[in-house]
C-alpha positions as YAML, in Angstrom:
chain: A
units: angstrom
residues:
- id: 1
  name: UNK
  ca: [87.80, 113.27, 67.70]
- id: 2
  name: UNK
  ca: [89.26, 110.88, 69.51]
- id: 3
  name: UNK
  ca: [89.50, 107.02, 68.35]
- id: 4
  name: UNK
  ca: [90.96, 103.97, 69.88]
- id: 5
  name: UNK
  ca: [92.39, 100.79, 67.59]
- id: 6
  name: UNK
  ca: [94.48, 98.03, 67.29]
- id: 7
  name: UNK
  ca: [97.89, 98.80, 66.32]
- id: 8
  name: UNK
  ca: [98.46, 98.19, 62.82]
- id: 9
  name: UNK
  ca: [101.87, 96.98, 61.43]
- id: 10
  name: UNK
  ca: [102.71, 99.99, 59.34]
- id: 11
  name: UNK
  ca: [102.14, 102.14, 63.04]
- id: 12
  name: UNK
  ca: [104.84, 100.34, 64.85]
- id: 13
  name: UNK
  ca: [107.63, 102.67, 64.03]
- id: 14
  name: UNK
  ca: [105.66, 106.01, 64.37]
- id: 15
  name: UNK
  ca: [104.33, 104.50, 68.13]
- id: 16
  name: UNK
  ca: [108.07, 104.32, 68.92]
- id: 17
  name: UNK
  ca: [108.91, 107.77, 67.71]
- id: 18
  name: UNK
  ca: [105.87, 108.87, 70.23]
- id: 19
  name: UNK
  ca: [107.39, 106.83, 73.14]
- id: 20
  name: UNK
  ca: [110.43, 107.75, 72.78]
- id: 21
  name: UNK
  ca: [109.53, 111.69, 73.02]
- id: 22
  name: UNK
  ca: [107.35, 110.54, 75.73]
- id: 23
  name: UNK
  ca: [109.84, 109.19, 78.22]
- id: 24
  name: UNK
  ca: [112.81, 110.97, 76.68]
- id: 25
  name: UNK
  ca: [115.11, 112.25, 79.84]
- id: 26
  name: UNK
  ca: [111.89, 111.60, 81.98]
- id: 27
  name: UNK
  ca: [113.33, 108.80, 84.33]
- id: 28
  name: UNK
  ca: [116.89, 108.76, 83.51]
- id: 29
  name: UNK
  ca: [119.12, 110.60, 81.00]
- id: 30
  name: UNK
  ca: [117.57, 109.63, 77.63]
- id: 31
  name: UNK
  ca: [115.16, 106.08, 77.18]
- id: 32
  name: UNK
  ca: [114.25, 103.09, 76.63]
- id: 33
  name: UNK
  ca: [110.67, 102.32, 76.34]
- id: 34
  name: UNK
  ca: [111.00, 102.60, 72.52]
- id: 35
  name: UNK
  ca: [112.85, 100.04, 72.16]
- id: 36
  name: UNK
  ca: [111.31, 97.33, 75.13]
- id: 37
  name: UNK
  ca: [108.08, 98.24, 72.95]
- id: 38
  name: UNK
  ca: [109.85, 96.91, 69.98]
- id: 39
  name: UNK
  ca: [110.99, 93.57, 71.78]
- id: 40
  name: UNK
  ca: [107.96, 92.94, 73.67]
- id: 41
  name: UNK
  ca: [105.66, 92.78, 70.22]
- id: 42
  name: UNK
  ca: [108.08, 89.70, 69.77]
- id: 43
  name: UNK
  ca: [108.08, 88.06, 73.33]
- id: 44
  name: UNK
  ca: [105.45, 85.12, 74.15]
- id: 45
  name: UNK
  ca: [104.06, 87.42, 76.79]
- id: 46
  name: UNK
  ca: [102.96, 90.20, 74.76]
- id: 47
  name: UNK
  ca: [99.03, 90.36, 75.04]
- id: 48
  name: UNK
  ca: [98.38, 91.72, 71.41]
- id: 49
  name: UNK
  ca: [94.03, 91.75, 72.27]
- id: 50
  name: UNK
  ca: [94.90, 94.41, 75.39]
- id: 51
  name: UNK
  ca: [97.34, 96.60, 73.68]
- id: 52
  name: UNK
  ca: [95.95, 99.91, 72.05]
- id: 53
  name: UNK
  ca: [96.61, 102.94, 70.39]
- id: 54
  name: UNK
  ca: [94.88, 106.09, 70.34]
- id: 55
  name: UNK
  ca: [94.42, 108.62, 67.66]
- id: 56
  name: UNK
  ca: [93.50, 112.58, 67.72]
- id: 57
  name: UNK
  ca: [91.63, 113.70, 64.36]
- id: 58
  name: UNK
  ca: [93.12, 111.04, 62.37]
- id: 59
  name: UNK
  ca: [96.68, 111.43, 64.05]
- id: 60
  name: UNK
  ca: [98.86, 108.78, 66.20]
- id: 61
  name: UNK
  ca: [98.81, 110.43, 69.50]
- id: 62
  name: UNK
  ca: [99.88, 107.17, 72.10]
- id: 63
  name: UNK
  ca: [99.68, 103.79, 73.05]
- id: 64
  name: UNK
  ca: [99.30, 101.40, 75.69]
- id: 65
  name: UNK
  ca: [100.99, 97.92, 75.72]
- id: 66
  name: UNK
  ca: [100.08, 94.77, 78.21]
- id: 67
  name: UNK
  ca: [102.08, 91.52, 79.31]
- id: 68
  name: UNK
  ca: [101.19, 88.78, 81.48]
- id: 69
  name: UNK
  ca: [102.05, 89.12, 84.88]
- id: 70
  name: UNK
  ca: [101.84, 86.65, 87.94]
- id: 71
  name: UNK
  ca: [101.77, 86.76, 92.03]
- id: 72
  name: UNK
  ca: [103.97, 84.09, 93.20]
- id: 73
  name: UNK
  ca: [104.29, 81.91, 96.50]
- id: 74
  name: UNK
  ca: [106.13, 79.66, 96.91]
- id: 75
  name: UNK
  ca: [104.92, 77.09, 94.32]
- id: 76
  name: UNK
  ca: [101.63, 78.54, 93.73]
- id: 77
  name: UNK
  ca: [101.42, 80.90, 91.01]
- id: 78
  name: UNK
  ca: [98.04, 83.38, 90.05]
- id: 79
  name: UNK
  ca: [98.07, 84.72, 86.27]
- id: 80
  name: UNK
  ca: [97.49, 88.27, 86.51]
- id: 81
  name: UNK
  ca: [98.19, 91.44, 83.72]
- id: 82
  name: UNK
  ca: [100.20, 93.87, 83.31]
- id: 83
  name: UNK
  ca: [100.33, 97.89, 81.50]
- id: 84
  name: UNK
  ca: [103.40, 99.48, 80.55]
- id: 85
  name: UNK
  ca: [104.38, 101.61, 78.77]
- id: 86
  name: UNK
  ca: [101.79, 103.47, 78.41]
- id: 87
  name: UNK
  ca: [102.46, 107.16, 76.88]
- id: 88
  name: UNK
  ca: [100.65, 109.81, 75.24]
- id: 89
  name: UNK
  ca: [103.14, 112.16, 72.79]
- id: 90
  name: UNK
  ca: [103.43, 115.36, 75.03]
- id: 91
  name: UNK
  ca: [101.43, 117.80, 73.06]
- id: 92
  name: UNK
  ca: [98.50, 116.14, 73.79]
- id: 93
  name: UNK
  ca: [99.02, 115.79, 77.40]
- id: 94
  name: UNK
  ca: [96.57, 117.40, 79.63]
- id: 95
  name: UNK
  ca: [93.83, 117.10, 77.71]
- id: 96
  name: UNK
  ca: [92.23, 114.02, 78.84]
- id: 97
  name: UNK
  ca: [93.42, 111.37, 76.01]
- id: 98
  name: UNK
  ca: [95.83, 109.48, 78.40]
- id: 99
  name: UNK
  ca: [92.65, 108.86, 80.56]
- id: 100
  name: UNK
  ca: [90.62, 107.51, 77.58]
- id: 101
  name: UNK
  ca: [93.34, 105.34, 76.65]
- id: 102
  name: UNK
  ca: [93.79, 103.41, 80.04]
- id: 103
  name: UNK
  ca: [90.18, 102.92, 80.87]
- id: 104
  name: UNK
  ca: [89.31, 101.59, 77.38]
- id: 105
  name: UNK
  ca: [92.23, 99.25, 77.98]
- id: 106
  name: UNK
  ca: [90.79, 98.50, 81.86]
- id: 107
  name: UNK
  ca: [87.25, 97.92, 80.86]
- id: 108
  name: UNK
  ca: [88.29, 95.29, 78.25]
- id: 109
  name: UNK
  ca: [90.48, 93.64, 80.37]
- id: 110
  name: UNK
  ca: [87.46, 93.43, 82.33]
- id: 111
  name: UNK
  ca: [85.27, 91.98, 79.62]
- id: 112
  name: UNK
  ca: [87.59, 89.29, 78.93]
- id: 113
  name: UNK
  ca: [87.71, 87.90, 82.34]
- id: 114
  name: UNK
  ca: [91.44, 88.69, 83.60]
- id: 115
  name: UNK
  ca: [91.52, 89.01, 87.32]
- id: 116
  name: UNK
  ca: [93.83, 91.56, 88.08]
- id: 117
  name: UNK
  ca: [96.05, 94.32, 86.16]
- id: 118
  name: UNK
  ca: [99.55, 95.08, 88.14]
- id: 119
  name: UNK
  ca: [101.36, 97.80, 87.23]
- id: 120
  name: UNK
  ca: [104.34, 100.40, 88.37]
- id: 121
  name: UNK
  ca: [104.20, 103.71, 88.71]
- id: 122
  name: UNK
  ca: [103.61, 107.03, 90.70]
- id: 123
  name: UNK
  ca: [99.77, 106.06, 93.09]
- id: 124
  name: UNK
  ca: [98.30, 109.84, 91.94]
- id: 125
  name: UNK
  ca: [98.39, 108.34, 88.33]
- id: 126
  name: UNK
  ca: [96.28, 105.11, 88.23]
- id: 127
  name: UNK
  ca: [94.75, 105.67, 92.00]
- id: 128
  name: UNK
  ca: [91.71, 107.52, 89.82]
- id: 129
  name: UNK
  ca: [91.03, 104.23, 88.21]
- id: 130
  name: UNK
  ca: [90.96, 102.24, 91.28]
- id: 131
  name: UNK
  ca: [94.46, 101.06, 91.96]
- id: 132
  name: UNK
  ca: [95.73, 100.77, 95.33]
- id: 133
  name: UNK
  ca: [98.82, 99.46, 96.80]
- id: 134
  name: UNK
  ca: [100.12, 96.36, 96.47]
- id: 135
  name: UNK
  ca: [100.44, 95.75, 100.31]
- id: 136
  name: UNK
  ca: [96.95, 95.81, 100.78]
- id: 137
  name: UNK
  ca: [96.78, 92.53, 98.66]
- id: 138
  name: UNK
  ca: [100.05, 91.36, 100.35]
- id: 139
  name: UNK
  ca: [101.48, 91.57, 97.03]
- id: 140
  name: UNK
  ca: [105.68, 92.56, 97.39]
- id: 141
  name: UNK
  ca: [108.25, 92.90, 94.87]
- id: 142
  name: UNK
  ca: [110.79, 90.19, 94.37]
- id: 143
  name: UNK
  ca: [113.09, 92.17, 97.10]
- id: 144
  name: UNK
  ca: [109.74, 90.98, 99.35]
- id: 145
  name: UNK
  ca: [109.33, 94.83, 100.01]
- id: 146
  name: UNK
  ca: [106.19, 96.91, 100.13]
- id: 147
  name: UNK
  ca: [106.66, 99.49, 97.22]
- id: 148
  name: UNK
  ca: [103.93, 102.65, 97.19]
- id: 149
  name: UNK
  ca: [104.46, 102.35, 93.17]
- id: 150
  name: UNK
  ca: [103.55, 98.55, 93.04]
- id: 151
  name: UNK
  ca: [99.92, 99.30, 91.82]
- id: 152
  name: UNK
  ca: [97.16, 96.72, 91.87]
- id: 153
  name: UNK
  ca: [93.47, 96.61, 90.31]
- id: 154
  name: UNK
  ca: [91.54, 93.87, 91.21]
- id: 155
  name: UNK
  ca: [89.18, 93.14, 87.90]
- id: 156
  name: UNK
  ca: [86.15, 91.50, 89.82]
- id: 157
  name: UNK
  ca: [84.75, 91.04, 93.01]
- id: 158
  name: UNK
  ca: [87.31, 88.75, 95.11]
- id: 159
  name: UNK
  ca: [89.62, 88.69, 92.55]
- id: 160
  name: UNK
  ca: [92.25, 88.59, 94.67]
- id: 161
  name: UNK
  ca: [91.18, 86.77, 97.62]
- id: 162
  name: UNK
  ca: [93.39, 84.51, 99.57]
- id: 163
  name: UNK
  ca: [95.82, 85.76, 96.48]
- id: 164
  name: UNK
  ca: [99.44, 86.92, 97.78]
- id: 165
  name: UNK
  ca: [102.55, 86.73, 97.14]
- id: 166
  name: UNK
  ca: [105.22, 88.41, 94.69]
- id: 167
  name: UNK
  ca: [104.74, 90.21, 91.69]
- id: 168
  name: UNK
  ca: [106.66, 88.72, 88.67]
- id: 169
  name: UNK
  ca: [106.80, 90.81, 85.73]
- id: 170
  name: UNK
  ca: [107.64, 89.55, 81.81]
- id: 171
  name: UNK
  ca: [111.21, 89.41, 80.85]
- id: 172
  name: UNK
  ca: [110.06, 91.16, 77.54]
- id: 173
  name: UNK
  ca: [110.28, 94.56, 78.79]
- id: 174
  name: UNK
  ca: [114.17, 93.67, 79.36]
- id: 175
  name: UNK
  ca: [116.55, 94.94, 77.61]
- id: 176
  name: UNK
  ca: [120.01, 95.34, 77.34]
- id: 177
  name: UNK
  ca: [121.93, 98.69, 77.24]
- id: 178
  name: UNK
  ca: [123.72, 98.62, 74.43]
- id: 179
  name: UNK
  ca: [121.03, 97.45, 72.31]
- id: 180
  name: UNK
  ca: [119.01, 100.64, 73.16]
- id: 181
  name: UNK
  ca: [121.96, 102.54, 72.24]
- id: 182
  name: UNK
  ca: [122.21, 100.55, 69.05]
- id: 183
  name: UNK
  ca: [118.16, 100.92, 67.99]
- id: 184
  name: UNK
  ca: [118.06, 104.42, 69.15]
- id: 185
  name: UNK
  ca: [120.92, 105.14, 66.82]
- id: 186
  name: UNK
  ca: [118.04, 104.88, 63.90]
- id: 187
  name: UNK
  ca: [116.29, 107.58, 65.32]
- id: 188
  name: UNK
  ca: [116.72, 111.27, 65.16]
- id: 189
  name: UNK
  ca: [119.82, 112.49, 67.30]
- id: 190
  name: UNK
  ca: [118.12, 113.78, 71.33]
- id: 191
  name: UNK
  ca: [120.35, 115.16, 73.81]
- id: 192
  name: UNK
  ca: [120.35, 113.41, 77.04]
- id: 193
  name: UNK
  ca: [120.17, 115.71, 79.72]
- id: 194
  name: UNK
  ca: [120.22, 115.15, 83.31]
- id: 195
  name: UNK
  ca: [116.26, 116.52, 84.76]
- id: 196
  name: UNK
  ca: [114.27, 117.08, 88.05]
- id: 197
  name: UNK
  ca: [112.22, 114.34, 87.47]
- id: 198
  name: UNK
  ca: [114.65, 112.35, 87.41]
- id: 199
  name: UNK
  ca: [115.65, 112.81, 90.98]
- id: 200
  name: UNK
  ca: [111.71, 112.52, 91.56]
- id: 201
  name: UNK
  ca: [111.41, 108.96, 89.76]
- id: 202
  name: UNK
  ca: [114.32, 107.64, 92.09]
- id: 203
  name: UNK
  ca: [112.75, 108.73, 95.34]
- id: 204
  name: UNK
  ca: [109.46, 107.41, 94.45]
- id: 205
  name: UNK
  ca: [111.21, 104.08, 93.20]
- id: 206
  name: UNK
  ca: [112.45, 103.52, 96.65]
- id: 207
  name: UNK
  ca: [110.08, 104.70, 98.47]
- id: 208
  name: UNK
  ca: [108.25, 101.68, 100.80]
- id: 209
  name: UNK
  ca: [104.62, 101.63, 101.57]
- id: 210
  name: UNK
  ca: [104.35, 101.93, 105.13]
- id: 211
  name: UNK
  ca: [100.83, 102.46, 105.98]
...
């Protein structure tokens, strides 16, 4: 049975334990999405009523976490939101939970009247849920570029009309090497290893949306 909730206090280290074996060696050799977790429950941008976890029979299996997020330009700026990370621990991937977990979080976002959800990552993920590119929406990076992972999802009709711009993303999801190394230290001992996907998440990082 699967149930979605509110994290609860006495989750908060076993939902970094999951993200951490989550994203472990995924993008780069080892992670960090345990610890921005950590920092962004602190930051001013952390949107505690969007943020979820999800639970197989009884047991923590992921979590999603959202920030605010804006387009900017020039002076004008447009409040939008923002996912990430979102992970689901790898034994239950495949089977559907991940999918649960992001449009529960989507169709509450919804009911609350936010107009748009940006996020980053690979288009075959979240194009199922109705993201497109962000170029389609004139919405760049702060480089100004056209990225194919910038991922938008308007929330209502004309959400994003006469809306463009660049996306700005929190500063809570910052964080500093060594302080990764110092808070993973508390953790179990992983081996960072160097992976395929790795190579994958670079090319798709750079890659510009030319269409």
């Amino acid at each position: 049975m699967i149930n979605i909730r509110k994290e609860r206090p006495e989750d908060e280290r076993r939902v970094e334990e999951i993200a951490r074996e989550a994203f472990w060696n995924l993008y780069f050799p080892g992670c960090h999405e345990h610890y921005a977790i950590h920092q962004l429950r602190k930051h001013e941008d952390y949107l505690r009523e969007l943020s979820w976890v999800i639970e197989v029979d009884g047991e923590l299996a992921g979590g999603i976490f959202y920030s605010k997020s804006k387009v900017v330009d020039g002076e004008k700026s447009v409040d939008t939101i923002t996912f990430g990370p979102v992970f689901i621990d790898p034994k239950y991937h495949r089977q559907g939970v991940g999918r649960h977990l992001i449009t529960h979080s989507i169709e509450h976002a919804r009911s609350l009247g936010y107009r748009a959800i940006l996020t980053l990552g690979y288009p075959y993920h979240y194009e199922p849920y109705g993201f497109v590119g962000g170029k389609k929406y004139g919405i760049a990076m702060p480089d100004g570029q056209y990225y194919k992972g910038l991922l938008v999802l308007p929330l209502y009709d004309g959400a994003l009309d006469e809306v463009q711009g660049v996306a700005v993303f929190t500063e809570g999801l910052e964080v500093e090497e060594a302080e990764v190394e110092t808070f993973d230290a508390t953790f179990p001992t992983k081996k960072k290893e160097v992976l395929p996907s790795q190579r994958e998440y670079e090319l798709a990082s750079s890659e510009l949306d030319e269409s």
